[in-house]
mmCIF file of C-alpha atoms in Angstrom:
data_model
loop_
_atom_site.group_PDB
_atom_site.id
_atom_site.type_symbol
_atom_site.label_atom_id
_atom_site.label_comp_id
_atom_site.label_asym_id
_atom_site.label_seq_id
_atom_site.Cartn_x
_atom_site.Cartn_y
_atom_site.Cartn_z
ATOM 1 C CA UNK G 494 -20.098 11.209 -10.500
ATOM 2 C CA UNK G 495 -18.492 7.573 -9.628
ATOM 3 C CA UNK G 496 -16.624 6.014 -12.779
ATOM 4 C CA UNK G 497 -18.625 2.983 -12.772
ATOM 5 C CA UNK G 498 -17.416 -0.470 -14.525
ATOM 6 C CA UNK G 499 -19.724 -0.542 -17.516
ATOM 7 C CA UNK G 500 -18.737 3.032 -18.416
ATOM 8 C CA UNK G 501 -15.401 2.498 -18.182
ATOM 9 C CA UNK G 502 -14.699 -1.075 -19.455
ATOM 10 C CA UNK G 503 -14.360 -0.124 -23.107
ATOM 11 C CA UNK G 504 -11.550 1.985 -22.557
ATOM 12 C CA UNK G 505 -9.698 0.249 -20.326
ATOM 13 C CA UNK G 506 -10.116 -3.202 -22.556
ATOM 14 C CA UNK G 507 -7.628 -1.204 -24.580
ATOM 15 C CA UNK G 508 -5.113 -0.346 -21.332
ATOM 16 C CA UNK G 509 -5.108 -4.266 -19.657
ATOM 17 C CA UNK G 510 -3.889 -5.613 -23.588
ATOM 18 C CA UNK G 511 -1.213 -3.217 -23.594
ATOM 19 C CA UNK G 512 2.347 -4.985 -23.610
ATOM 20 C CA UNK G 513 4.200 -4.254 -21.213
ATOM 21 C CA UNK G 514 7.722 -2.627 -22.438
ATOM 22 C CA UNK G 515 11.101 -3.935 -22.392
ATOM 23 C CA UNK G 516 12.609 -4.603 -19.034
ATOM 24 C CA UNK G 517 14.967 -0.768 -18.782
ATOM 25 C CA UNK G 518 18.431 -1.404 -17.363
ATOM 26 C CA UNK G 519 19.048 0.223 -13.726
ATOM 27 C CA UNK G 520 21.816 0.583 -11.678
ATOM 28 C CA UNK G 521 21.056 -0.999 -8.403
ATOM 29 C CA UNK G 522 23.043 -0.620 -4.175
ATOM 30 C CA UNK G 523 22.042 -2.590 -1.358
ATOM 31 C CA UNK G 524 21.652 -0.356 1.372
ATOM 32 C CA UNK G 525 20.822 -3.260 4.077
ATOM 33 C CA UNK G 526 20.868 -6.834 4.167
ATOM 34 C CA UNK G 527 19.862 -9.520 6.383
ATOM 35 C CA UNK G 528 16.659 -7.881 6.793
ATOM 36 C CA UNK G 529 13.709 -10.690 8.189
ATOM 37 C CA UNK G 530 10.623 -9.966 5.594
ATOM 38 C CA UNK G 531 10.910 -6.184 5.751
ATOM 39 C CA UNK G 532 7.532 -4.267 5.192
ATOM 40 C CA UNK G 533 7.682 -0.682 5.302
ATOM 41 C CA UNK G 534 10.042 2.571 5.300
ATOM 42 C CA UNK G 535 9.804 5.965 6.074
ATOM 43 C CA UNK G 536 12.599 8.073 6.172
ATOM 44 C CA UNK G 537 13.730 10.365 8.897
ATOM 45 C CA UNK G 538 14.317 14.159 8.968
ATOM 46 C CA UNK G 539 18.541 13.263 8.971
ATOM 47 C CA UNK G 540 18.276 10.703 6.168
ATOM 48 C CA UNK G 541 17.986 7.491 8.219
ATOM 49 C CA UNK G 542 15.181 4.745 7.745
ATOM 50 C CA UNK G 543 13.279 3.301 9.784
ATOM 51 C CA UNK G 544 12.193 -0.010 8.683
ATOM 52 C CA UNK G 545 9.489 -2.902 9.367
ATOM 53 C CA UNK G 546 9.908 -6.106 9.729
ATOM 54 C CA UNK G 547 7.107 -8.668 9.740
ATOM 55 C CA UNK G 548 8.422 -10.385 12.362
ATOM 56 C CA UNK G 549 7.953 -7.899 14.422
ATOM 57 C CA UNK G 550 11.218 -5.801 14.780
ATOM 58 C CA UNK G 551 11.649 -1.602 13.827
ATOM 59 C CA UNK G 552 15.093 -0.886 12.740
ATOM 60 C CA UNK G 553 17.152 2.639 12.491
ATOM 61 C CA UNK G 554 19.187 2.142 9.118
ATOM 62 C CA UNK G 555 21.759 4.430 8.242
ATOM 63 C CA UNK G 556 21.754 4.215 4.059
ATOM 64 C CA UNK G 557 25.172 5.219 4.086
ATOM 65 C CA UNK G 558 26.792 2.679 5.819
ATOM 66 C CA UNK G 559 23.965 0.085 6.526
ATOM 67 C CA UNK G 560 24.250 0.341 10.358
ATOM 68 C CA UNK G 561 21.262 -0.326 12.190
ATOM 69 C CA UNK G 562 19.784 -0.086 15.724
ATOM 70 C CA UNK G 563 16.401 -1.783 16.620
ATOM 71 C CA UNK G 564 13.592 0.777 18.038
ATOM 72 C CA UNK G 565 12.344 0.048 21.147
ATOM 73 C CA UNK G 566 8.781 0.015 22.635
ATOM 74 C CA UNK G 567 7.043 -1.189 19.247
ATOM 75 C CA UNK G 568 3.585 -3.266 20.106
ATOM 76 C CA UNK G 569 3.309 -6.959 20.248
ATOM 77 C CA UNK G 570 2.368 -8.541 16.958
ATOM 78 C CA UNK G 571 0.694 -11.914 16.107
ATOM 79 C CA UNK G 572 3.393 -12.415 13.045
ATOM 80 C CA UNK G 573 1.579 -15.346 11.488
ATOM 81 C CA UNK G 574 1.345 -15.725 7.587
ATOM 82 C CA UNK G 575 1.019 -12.714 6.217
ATOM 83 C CA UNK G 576 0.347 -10.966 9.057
ATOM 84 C CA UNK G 577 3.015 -9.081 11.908
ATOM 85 C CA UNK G 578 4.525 -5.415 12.162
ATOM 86 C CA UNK G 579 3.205 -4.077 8.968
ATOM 87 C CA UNK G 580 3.450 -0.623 7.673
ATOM 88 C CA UNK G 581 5.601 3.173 8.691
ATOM 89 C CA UNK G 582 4.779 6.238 8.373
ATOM 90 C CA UNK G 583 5.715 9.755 10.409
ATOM 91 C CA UNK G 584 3.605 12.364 11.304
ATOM 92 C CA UNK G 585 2.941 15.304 8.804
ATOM 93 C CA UNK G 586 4.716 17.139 11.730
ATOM 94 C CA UNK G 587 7.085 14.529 12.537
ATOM 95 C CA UNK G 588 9.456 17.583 12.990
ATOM 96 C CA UNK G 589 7.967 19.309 15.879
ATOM 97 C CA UNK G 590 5.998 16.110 17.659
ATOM 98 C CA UNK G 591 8.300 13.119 16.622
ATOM 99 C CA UNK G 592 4.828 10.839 16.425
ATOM 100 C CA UNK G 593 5.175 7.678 14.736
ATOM 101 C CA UNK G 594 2.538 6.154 13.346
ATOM 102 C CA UNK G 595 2.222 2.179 12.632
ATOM 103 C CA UNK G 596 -0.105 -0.198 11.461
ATOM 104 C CA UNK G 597 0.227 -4.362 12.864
ATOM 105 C CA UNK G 598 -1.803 -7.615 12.764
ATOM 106 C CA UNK G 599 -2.721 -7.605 16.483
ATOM 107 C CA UNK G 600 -4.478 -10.667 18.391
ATOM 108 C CA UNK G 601 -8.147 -9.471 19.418
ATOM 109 C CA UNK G 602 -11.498 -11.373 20.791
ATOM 110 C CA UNK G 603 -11.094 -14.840 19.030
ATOM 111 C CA UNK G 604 -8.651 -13.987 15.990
ATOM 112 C CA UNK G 605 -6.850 -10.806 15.080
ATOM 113 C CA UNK G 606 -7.069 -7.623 13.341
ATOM 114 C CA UNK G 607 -5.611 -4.684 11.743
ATOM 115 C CA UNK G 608 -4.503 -2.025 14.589
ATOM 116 C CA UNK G 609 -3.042 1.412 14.141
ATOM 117 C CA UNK G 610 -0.630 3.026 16.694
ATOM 118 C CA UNK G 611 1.590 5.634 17.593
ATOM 119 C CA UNK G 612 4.316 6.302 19.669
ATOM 120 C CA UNK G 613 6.796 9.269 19.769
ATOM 121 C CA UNK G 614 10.593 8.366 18.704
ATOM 122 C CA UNK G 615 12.965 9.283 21.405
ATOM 123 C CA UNK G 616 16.493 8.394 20.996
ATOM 124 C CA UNK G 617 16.336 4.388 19.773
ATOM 125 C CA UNK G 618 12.500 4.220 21.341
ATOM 126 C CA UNK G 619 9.219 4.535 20.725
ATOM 127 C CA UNK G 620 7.311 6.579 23.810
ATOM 128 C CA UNK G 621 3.860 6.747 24.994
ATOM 129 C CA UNK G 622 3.044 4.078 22.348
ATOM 130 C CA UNK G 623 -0.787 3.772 22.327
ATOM 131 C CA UNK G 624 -3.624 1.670 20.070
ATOM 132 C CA UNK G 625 -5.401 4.678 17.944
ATOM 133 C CA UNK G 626 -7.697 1.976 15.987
ATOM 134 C CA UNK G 627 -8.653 -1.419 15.731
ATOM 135 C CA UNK G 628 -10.488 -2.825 12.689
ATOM 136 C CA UNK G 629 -13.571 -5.118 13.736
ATOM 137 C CA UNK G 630 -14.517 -7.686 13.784
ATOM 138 C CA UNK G 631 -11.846 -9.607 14.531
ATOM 139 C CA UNK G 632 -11.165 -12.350 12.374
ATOM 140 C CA UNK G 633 -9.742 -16.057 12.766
ATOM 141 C CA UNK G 634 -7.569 -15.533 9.875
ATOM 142 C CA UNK G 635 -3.626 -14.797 8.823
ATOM 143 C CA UNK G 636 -4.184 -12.994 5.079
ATOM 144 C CA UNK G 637 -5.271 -10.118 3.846
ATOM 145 C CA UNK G 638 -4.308 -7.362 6.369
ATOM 146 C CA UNK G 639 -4.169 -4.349 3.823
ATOM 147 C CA UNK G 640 -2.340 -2.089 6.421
ATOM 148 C CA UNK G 641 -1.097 1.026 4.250
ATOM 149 C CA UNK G 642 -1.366 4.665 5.859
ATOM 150 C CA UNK G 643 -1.355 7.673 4.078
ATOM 151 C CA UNK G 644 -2.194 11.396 5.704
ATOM 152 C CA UNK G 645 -3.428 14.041 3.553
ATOM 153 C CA UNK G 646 -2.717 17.734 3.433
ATOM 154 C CA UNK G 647 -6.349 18.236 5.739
ATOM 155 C CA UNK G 648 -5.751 16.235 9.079
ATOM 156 C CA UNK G 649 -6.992 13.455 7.951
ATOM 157 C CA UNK G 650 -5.503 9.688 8.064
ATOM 158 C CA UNK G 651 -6.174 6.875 5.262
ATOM 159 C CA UNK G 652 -5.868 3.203 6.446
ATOM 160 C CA UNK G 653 -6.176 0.433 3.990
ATOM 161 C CA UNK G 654 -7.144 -2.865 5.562
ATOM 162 C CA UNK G 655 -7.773 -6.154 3.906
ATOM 163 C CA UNK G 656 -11.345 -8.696 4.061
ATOM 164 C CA UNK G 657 -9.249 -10.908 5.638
ATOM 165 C CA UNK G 658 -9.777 -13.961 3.229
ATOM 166 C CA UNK G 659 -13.064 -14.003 3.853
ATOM 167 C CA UNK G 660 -14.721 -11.719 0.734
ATOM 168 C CA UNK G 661 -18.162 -11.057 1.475
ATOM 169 C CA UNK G 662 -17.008 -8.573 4.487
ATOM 170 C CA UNK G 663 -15.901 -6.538 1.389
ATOM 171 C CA UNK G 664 -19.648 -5.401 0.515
ATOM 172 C CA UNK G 665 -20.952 -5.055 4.509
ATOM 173 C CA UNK G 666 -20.263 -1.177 5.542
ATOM 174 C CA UNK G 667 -21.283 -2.773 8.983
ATOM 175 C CA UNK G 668 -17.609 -3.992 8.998
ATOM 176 C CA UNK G 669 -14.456 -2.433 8.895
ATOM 177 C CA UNK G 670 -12.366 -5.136 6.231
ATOM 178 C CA UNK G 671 -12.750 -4.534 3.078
ATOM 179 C CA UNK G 672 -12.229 -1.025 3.198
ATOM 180 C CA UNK G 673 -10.593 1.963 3.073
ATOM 181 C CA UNK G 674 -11.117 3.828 6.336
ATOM 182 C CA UNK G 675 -11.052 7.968 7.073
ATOM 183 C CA UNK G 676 -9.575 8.832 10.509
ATOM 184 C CA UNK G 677 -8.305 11.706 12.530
ATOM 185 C CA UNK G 678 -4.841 11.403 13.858
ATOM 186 C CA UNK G 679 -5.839 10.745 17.373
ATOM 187 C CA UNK G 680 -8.055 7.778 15.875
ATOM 188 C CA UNK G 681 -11.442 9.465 16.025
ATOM 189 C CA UNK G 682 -13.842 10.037 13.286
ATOM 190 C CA UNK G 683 -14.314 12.878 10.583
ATOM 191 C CA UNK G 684 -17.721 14.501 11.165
ATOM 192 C CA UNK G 685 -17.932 14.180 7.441
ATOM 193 C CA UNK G 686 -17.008 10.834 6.585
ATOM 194 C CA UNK G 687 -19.758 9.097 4.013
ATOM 195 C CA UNK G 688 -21.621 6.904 6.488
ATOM 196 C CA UNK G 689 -21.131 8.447 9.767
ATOM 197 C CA UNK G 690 -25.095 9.361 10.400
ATOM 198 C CA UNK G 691 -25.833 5.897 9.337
ATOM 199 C CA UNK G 692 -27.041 3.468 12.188
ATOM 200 C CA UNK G 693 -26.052 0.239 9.648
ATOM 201 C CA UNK G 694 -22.725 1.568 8.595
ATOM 202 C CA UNK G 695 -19.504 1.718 10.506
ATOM 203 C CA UNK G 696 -18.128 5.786 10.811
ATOM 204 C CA UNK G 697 -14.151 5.386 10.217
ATOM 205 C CA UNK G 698 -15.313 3.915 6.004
ATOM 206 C CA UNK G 699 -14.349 5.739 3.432
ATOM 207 C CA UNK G 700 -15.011 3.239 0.615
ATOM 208 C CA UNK G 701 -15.784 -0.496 0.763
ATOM 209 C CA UNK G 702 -15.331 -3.135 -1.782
ATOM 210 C CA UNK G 703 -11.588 -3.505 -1.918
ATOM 211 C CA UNK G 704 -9.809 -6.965 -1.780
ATOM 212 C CA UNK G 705 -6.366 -6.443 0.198
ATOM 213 C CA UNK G 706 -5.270 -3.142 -0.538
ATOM 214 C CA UNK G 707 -1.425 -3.390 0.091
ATOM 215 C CA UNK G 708 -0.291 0.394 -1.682
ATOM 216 C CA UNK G 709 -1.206 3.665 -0.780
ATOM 217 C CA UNK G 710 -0.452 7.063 -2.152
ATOM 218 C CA UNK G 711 -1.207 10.513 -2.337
ATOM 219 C CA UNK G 712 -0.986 12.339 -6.013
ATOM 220 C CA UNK G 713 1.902 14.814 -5.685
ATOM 221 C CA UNK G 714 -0.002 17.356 -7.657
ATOM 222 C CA UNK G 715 -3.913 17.046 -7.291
ATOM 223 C CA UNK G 716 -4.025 15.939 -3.557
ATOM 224 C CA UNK G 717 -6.004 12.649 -4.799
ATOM 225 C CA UNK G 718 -5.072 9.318 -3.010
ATOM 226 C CA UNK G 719 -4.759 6.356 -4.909
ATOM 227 C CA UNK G 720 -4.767 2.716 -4.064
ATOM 228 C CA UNK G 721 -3.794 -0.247 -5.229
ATOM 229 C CA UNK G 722 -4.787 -3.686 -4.263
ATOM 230 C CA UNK G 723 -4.561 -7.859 -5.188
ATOM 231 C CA UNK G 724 -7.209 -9.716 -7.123
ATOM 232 C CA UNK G 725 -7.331 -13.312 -7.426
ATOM 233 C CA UNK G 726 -6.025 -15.501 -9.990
ATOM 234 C CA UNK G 727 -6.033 -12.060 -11.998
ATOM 235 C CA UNK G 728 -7.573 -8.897 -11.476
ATOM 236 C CA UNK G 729 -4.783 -6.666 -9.504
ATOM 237 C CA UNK G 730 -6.492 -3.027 -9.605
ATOM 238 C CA UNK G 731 -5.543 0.443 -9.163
ATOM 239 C CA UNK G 732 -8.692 2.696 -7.497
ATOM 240 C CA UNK G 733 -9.038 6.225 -6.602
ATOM 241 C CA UNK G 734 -11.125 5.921 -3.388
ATOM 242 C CA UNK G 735 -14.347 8.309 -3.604
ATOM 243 C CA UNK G 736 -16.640 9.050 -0.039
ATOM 244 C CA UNK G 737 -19.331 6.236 0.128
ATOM 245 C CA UNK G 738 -18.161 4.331 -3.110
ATOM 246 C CA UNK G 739 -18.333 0.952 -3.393
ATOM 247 C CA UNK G 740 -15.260 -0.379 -5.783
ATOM 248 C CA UNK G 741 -17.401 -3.979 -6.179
ATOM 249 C CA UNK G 742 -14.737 -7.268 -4.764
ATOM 250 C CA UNK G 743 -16.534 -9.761 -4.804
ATOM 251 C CA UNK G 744 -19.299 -9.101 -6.948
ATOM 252 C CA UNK G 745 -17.501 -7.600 -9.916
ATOM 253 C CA UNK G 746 -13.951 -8.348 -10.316
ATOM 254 C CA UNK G 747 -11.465 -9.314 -13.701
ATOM 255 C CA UNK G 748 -9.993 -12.216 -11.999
ATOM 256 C CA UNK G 749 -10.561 -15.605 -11.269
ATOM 257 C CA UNK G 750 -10.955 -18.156 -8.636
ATOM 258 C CA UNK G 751 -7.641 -19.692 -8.010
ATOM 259 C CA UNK G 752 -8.835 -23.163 -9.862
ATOM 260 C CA UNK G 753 -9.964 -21.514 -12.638
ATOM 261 C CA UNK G 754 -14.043 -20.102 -12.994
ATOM 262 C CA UNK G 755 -15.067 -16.716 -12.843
ATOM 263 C CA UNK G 756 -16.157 -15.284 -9.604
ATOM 264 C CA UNK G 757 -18.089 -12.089 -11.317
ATOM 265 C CA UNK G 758 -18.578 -9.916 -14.332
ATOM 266 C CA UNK G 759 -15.744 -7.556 -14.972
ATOM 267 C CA UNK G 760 -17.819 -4.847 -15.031
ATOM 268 C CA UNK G 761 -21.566 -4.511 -12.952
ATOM 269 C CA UNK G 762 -23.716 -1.046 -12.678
ATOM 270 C CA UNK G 763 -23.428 1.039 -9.327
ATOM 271 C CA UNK G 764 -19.394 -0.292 -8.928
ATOM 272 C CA UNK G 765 -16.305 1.924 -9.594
ATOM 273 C CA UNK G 766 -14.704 0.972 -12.265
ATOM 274 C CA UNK G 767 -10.443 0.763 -11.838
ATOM 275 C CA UNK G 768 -8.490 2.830 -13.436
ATOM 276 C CA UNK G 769 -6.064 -0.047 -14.243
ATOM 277 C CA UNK G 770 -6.078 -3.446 -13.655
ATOM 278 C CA UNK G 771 -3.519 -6.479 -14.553
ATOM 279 C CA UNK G 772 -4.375 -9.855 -15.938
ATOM 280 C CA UNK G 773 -1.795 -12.194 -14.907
ATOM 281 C CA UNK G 774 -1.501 -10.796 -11.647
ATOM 282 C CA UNK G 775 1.712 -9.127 -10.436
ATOM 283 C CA UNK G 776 0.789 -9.321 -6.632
ATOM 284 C CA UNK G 777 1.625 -5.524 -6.319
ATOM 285 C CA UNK G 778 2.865 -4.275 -2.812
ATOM 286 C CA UNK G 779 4.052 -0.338 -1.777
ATOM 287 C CA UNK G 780 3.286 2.481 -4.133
ATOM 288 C CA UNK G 781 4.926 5.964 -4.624
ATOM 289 C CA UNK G 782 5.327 9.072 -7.638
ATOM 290 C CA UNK G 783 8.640 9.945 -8.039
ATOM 291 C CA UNK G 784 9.168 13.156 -6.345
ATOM 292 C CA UNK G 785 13.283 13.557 -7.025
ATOM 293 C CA UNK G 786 15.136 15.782 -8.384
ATOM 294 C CA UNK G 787 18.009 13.536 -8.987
ATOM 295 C CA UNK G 788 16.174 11.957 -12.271
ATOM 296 C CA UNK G 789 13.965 13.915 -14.211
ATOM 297 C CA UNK G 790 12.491 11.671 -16.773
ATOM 298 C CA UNK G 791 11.179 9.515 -14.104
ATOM 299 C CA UNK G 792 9.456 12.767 -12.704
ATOM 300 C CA UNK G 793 5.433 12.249 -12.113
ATOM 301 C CA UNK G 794 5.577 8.535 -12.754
ATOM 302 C CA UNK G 795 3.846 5.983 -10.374
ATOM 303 C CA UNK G 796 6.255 3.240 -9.442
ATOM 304 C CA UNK G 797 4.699 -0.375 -8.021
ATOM 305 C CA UNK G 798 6.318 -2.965 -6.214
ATOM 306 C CA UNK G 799 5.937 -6.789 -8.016
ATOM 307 C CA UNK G 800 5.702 -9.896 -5.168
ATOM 308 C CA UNK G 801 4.320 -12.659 -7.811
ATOM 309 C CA UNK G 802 6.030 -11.520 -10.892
ATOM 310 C CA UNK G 803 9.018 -10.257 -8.957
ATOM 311 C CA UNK G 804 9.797 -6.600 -10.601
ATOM 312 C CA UNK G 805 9.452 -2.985 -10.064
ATOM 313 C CA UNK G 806 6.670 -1.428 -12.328
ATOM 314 C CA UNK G 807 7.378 2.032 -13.737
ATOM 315 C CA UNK G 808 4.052 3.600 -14.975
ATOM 316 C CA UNK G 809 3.885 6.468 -16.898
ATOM 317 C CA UNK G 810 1.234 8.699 -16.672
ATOM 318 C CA UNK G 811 -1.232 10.852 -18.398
ATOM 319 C CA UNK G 812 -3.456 12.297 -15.789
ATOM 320 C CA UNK G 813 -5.155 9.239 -14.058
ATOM 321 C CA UNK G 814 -4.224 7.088 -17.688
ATOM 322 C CA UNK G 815 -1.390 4.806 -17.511
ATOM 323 C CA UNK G 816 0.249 5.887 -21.044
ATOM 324 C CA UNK G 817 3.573 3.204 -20.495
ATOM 325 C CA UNK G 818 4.362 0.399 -18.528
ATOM 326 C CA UNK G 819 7.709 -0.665 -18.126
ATOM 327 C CA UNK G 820 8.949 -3.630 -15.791
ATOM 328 C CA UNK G 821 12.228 -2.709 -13.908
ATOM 329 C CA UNK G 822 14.580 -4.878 -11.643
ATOM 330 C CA UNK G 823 12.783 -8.383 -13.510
ATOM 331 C CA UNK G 824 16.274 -9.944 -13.615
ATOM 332 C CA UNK G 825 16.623 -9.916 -9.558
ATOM 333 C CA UNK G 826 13.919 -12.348 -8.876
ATOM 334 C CA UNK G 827 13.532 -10.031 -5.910
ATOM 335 C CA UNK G 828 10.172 -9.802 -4.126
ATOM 336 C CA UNK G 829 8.956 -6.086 -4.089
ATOM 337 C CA UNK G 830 7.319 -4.931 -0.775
ATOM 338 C CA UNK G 831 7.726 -1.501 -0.396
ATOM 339 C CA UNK G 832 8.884 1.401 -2.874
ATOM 340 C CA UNK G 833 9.625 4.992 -1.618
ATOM 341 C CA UNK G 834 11.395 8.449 -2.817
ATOM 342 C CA UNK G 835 14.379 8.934 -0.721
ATOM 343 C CA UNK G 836 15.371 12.625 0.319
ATOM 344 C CA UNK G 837 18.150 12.381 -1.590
ATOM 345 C CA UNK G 838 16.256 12.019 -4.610
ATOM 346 C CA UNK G 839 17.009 8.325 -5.051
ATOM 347 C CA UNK G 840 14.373 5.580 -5.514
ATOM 348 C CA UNK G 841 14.143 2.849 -2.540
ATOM 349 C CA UNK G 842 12.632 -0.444 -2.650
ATOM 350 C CA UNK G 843 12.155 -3.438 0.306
ATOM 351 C CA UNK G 844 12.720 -7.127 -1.003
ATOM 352 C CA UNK G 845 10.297 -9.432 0.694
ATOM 353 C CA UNK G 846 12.372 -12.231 2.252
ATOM 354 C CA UNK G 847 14.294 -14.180 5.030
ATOM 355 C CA UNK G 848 17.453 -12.235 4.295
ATOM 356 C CA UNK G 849 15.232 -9.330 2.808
ATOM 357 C CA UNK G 850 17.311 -6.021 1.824
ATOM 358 C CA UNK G 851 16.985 -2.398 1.272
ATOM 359 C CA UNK G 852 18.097 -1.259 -2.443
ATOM 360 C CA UNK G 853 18.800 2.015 -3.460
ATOM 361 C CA UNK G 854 17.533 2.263 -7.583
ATOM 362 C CA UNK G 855 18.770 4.864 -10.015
ATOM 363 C CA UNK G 856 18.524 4.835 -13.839
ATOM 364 C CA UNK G 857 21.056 2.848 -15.757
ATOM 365 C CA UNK G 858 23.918 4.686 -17.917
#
């Protein structure tokens, strides 16, 4: 049964007045610099990344010397605002097919929208490259892209994408913003994806009701992918996506309009309820459990990318109940975009800026 938000709002009163802990002391190595507004990384098979930028650019980094080379045959991208080349990830099989997937804010009918491609990486280029998805309608808008891909272990593809500033797309399952969609690798549609006998309902939906959902994740142990995504003036959630579920934005939400009234209860009957939520917002960006080896006692714990209040949030975990919070990296006044686990155990984060960077995190002494 869907957590809804009057069930759950009693307990998680208790989890958003929660102080956050300390700030923990890290040791921290740039990797890369000079990097324009970096997005995404995804590491190769032989330890390089490949990174984003929003501008529009795919670069080979080598971590252990910062050398780059810039990937060839990546799409066109209208690289306005927020939008541009967005996120990375490889193929499950990556080892056997080399397919690279990406997501990009791509011009369309009178505005843009979210797109989803993939190309196979060949030396320093991208082959074959070819549009899987587009998210309709297009919109007339630069914001609220979402754009995170995850695969699961059953051939599936998740792709978060954004209302595009315009919030009442959120609640129509006749459009694709809002949402988190369901999709085979080639693009097509699950046969058992929520609305797909529905006449009134686009297929690719998986849930609806989501604001800009900007991290994407799947539980290392239970399979389960989780999302986060921005509220307003307030509100940031984490979700667990269900088939058909409807997570509320804009009717239910625990932040605020940007000059100050309420835009909804926090909590309304037939919604799904976050699991956690922050009030101030921390504008969170990239998501990933540390899966290392390298550092044990950060094992199972959720780490979260900061763009507003500029840190790295380590979350500690008790099942799907966020037991510790602890705000890493809040000295840097860095810009958080993207957080991975490297293969060599090592935590990796993407600074969001003009002369953006890629640092390579490890507990302090």
């Amino acid at each position: 049964m869907p957590r809804t938000r009057s069930t759950l709002a009693f307990c998680l009163l208790g989890l958003v007045l929660m102080p956050w802990q300390a700030a923990a002391e890290v040791h921290t190595e740039t990797v890369a610099d000079g990097l324009e507004h970096p997005w995404a990384m995804a590491f190769l098979p032989d330890g390089h990344v490949l990174v984003t930028e929003r501008s529009g650019d795919l670069l080979r980094i080598d971590p252990e010397n910062g050398e780059r080379a810039a990937i060839e045959g990546v799409p066109a991208v209208d690289a306005r605002n927020q939008g541009g080349l967005l996120d990375i990830q490889l193929h499950p099989d990556f080892a056997a097919n080399r397919q690279v997937y990406l997501t990009w804010s791509g011009a369309c009918g009178a505005g843009n929208a979210t797109h989803l491609g993939r190309g196979r990486l060949a030396g320093d280029r991208l082959r074959d490259f070819e549009t899987l998805f587009v998210a309709t309608p297009c919109v007339d808008s630069t914001k609220h892209f979402g754009s995170r891909i995850v695969f699961d272990g059953d051939g599936h593809l998740f792709m978060t994408v954004g209302e595009r500033g315009e919030r009442d797309r959120s609640q129509d399952i006749g459009d694709h913003n809002g949402s988190v969609l369901r999709l085979l690798p080639d693009g097509g549609i699950p046969a058992d994806n929520p609305f797909v006998d529905r006449d009134d309902a686009e297929a690719a939906i998986y849930s609806y009701g989501h604001r800009n959902p900007q991290g994407a994740v799947l539980h290392p142990d239970t399979g389960a992918l989780w999302i986060h995504e921005h509220g307003p003036r307030g509100g940031d959630e984490i979700n667990l996506p269900e088939p058909g579920a409807n997570f509320g934005w804009p009717k239910t939400t625990y932040g605020k309009e940007y000059w100050g009234p309420e835009i909804g209860p926090d909590q309304l009957e037939g919604t799904v309820q976050p699991i956690h939520y922050w009030v101030p917002s921390i504008a969170p960006s990239g998501m990933d459990f540390y899966t290392g080896d390298r550092f044990p006692e950060w094992r199972g714990d959720l780490f979260i990318g900061a763009l507003a209040l500029t840190h790295l949030a380590r979350l500690e975990m008790d099942g799907t109940e966020v037991v510790r919070e602890t705000q890493l990296l809040d000295d840097r006044g860095w810009r958080i975009r993207d957080v991975r686990t490297g293969p060599d155990g090592y935590l990796y984060v993407l600074t969001d800026a003009a002369n953006g960077r890629v640092v390579r995190v490890a507990p302090g002494e």
